[in-house]
């Protein structure tokens, strides 16, 4: 690996107790590989691996396997995520009452690490809006949310400025800001080639712009969780000071178990508490996180009128055959597809759809023909399917053939019709079994290419 830039080291040396030798040694070592389990798709594959201290469902792997060739990865049973980032769960639990029905915005969400973590924490009456400004990254985000299978998530592709339209709307904002990336030098060495002081300044300016743009959409008393994977003070503690100065935000302080070796920091001006992850002190990459509250003096503007629910002529009898609890959902036609949205969230989902560029809303169930449903891939990966759906268990080799969208060798099945292709009882997607062949409906854009 190239050398850690001297001007970054010069800044870090000013921090109390900074151990430069250990920091540089850690940068000569390979990064950790870690995964986070999906609590709704239980597997035993990683149960003997080492646990991550600050996240119950997270594990370090001894070596990096080929995730592409693990069908359980494609089934959304786990997410490959850097361990330090999983600290978000602890911060959320310390600063927000997760038993409430919450509206949460994950503003800089692609590829979906934080969003899938948040989705697993929220109760079924809470809504997560998972946003990504860059279009092709928003598509990847949508795919990862689909794999995770959560129903109460909207994926949007909007600029932070557009969220001004949702004034005083969200209970929680998660801003995992684009940054100079010094915390990821080991994992993504290309950051090292691009890093310079000017980039840090540009990132700091951009972080302020993003925060200023979305601050309006946070409710009074709402919580903003800010994070970066940078070691630079001007992208971290100085941003906390900036939020206090410019947005009159209030810092939320809490303690972290000392044995985790996470460094608690204080900002220069207001002593706002933040948390730093250093790769020489713990098993994880560089990360910073702090939590802020919007003070309760803001004028609460009335929300736009709720949209009137459309009555649709969708044939629910057909859907009852496919879904575990069809009564829990409102079904909306969208182009030629049927979208299922939890009834408890329908007003919010409709409202947001009228304000933002929504690219995924609830679960796409499929296309209704006059007699049946052509099921969508989103439905296969959701957790709303009826247990009586026809299933076929594939061997490892067959699962890979299915995921490559190839013919499945030696497939024998005594029934015909729409069938869930499973590996170790986990859903991979759909196939239509005909008397003497099988049509593979795995989505073209998600197939294994190698
Ligand atoms: N939260 C993600 C996760 O856990 O998987 C990682 C987010 S990454 C650190 C920052 C994201 O911010 C990127 O997806 C990037 O495309 C997006 N981004 C870049 N410029 C932005 C801007 N001006 N406003 C909002 N988001 C931006």
PDB file of N, CA, C and O and ligand atoms in Angstrom, residues 108-114 132-134 137 160 176-178 206 210, ligand 1:
ATOM      1  N   UNK A 108     -27.922   9.368   2.070  1.00  0.00           N
ATOM      2  CA  UNK A 108     -26.829   8.993   1.154  1.00  0.00           C
ATOM      3  C   UNK A 108     -26.698   7.478   1.250  1.00  0.00           C
ATOM      4  O   UNK A 108     -25.804   6.967   1.919  1.00  0.00           O
ATOM      5  N   UNK A 109     -27.600   6.763   0.610  1.00  0.00           N
ATOM      6  CA  UNK A 109     -27.840   5.378   1.034  1.00  0.00           C
ATOM      7  C   UNK A 109     -27.149   4.296   0.208  1.00  0.00           C
ATOM      8  O   UNK A 109     -26.999   3.176   0.693  1.00  0.00           O
ATOM      9  N   UNK A 110     -26.757   4.578  -1.031  1.00  0.00           N
ATOM     10  CA  UNK A 110     -26.202   3.490  -1.865  1.00  0.00           C
ATOM     11  C   UNK A 110     -24.822   3.088  -1.355  1.00  0.00           C
ATOM     12  O   UNK A 110     -24.073   3.940  -0.888  1.00  0.00           O
ATOM     13  N   UNK A 111     -24.459   1.814  -1.387  1.00  0.00           N
ATOM     14  CA  UNK A 111     -25.225   0.695  -1.951  1.00  0.00           C
ATOM     15  C   UNK A 111     -26.289   0.100  -1.027  1.00  0.00           C
ATOM     16  O   UNK A 111     -27.027  -0.785  -1.438  1.00  0.00           O
ATOM     17  N   UNK A 112     -26.378   0.556   0.221  1.00  0.00           N
ATOM     18  CA  UNK A 112     -27.495   0.074   1.029  1.00  0.00           C
ATOM     19  C   UNK A 112     -27.099  -0.535   2.364  1.00  0.00           C
ATOM     20  O   UNK A 112     -27.944  -1.109   3.053  1.00  0.00           O
ATOM     21  N   UNK A 113     -25.831  -0.407   2.751  1.00  0.00           N
ATOM     22  CA  UNK A 113     -25.380  -0.996   4.021  1.00  0.00           C
ATOM     23  C   UNK A 113     -26.157  -0.463   5.214  1.00  0.00           C
ATOM     24  O   UNK A 113     -26.719  -1.224   6.003  1.00  0.00           O
ATOM     25  N   UNK A 114     -26.209   0.864   5.338  1.00  0.00           N
ATOM     26  CA  UNK A 114     -26.900   1.452   6.498  1.00  0.00           C
ATOM     27  C   UNK A 114     -28.405   1.211   6.369  1.00  0.00           C
ATOM     28  O   UNK A 114     -29.081   0.947   7.358  1.00  0.00           O
ATOM     29  N   UNK A 132     -30.722   7.875  -2.793  1.00  0.00           N
ATOM     30  CA  UNK A 132     -29.391   8.014  -3.391  1.00  0.00           C
ATOM     31  C   UNK A 132     -29.493   8.981  -4.563  1.00  0.00           C
ATOM     32  O   UNK A 132     -30.353   8.839  -5.419  1.00  0.00           O
ATOM     33  N   UNK A 133     -28.582   9.970  -4.578  1.00  0.00           N
ATOM     34  CA  UNK A 133     -28.671  11.021  -5.607  1.00  0.00           C
ATOM     35  C   UNK A 133     -28.168  10.533  -6.969  1.00  0.00           C
ATOM     36  O   UNK A 133     -28.685  10.962  -8.005  1.00  0.00           O
ATOM     37  N   UNK A 134     -27.191   9.647  -6.976  1.00  0.00           N
ATOM     38  CA  UNK A 134     -26.611   9.226  -8.267  1.00  0.00           C
ATOM     39  C   UNK A 134     -27.428   8.057  -8.828  1.00  0.00           C
ATOM     40  O   UNK A 134     -27.593   7.028  -8.162  1.00  0.00           O
ATOM     41  N   UNK A 137     -26.216   4.419  -9.001  1.00  0.00           N
ATOM     42  CA  UNK A 137     -26.029   3.891  -7.638  1.00  0.00           C
ATOM     43  C   UNK A 137     -27.402   3.640  -6.973  1.00  0.00           C
ATOM     44  O   UNK A 137     -27.548   2.732  -6.169  1.00  0.00           O
ATOM     45  N   UNK A 160     -30.394  16.108  -2.303  1.00  0.00           N
ATOM     46  CA  UNK A 160     -30.772  16.493  -0.938  1.00  0.00           C
ATOM     47  C   UNK A 160     -31.711  17.699  -0.895  1.00  0.00           C
ATOM     48  O   UNK A 160     -32.616  17.769  -0.065  1.00  0.00           O
ATOM     49  N   UNK A 176     -24.873   9.527   6.028  1.00  0.00           N
ATOM     50  CA  UNK A 176     -23.584   8.843   5.902  1.00  0.00           C
ATOM     51  C   UNK A 176     -22.895   9.546   4.724  1.00  0.00           C
ATOM     52  O   UNK A 176     -22.981   9.106   3.591  1.00  0.00           O
ATOM     53  N   UNK A 177     -22.248  10.653   5.038  1.00  0.00           N
ATOM     54  CA  UNK A 177     -21.895  11.636   4.011  1.00  0.00           C
ATOM     55  C   UNK A 177     -20.777  11.169   3.080  1.00  0.00           C
ATOM     56  O   UNK A 177     -19.873  10.448   3.511  1.00  0.00           O
ATOM     57  N   UNK A 178     -20.836  11.610   1.800  1.00  0.00           N
ATOM     58  CA  UNK A 178     -19.681  11.377   0.928  1.00  0.00           C
ATOM     59  C   UNK A 178     -18.488  12.108   1.540  1.00  0.00           C
ATOM     60  O   UNK A 178     -18.638  13.233   2.036  1.00  0.00           O
ATOM     61  N   UNK A 206     -19.083  20.293   1.037  1.00  0.00           N
ATOM     62  CA  UNK A 206     -20.227  19.536   0.503  1.00  0.00           C
ATOM     63  C   UNK A 206     -21.067  18.960   1.649  1.00  0.00           C
ATOM     64  O   UNK A 206     -22.292  18.957   1.601  1.00  0.00           O
ATOM     65  N   UNK A 210     -25.028  19.603   2.183  1.00  0.00           N
ATOM     66  CA  UNK A 210     -26.011  18.513   2.286  1.00  0.00           C
ATOM     67  C   UNK A 210     -26.832  18.672   3.567  1.00  0.00           C
ATOM     68  O   UNK A 210     -28.063  18.599   3.560  1.00  0.00           O
TER      69      UNK A 210
HETATM   70  N1  LIG B   1     -24.653   4.759   3.381  1.00  0.00           N
HETATM   71  C1  LIG B   1     -24.066   3.926   2.347  1.00  0.00           C
HETATM   72  C2  LIG B   1     -23.929   2.523   2.866  1.00  0.00           C
HETATM   73  O1  LIG B   1     -23.861   2.329   4.081  1.00  0.00           O
HETATM   74  O2  LIG B   1     -23.911   1.583   2.054  1.00  0.00           O
HETATM   75  C3  LIG B   1     -22.737   4.487   1.861  1.00  0.00           C
HETATM   76  C4  LIG B   1     -22.847   5.919   1.435  1.00  0.00           C
HETATM   77  S1  LIG B   1     -21.414   6.635   0.772  1.00  0.00           S
HETATM   78  C5  LIG B   1     -20.439   6.917   2.148  1.00  0.00           C
HETATM   79  C6  LIG B   1     -21.975   8.229   0.343  1.00  0.00           C
HETATM   80  C7  LIG B   1     -23.059   8.282  -0.708  1.00  0.00           C
HETATM   81  O3  LIG B   1     -23.366   9.671  -0.925  1.00  0.00           O
HETATM   82  C8  LIG B   1     -22.662   7.717  -2.055  1.00  0.00           C
HETATM   83  O4  LIG B   1     -23.586   6.735  -2.458  1.00  0.00           O
HETATM   84  C9  LIG B   1     -22.699   8.904  -2.997  1.00  0.00           C
HETATM   85  O5  LIG B   1     -23.164   8.587  -4.283  1.00  0.00           O
HETATM   86  C10 LIG B   1     -23.649   9.846  -2.300  1.00  0.00           C
HETATM   87  N2  LIG B   1     -23.424  11.280  -2.661  1.00  0.00           N
HETATM   88  C11 LIG B   1     -22.418  11.812  -3.394  1.00  0.00           C
HETATM   89  N3  LIG B   1     -22.579  13.140  -3.519  1.00  0.00           N
HETATM   90  C12 LIG B   1     -23.700  13.457  -2.854  1.00  0.00           C
HETATM   91  C13 LIG B   1     -24.403  14.670  -2.631  1.00  0.00           C
HETATM   92  N4  LIG B   1     -23.968  15.827  -3.114  1.00  0.00           N
HETATM   93  N5  LIG B   1     -25.537  14.605  -1.930  1.00  0.00           N
HETATM   94  C14 LIG B   1     -25.984  13.452  -1.415  1.00  0.00           C
HETATM   95  N6  LIG B   1     -25.358  12.275  -1.588  1.00  0.00           N
HETATM   96  C15 LIG B   1     -24.251  12.267  -2.295  1.00  0.00           C
END
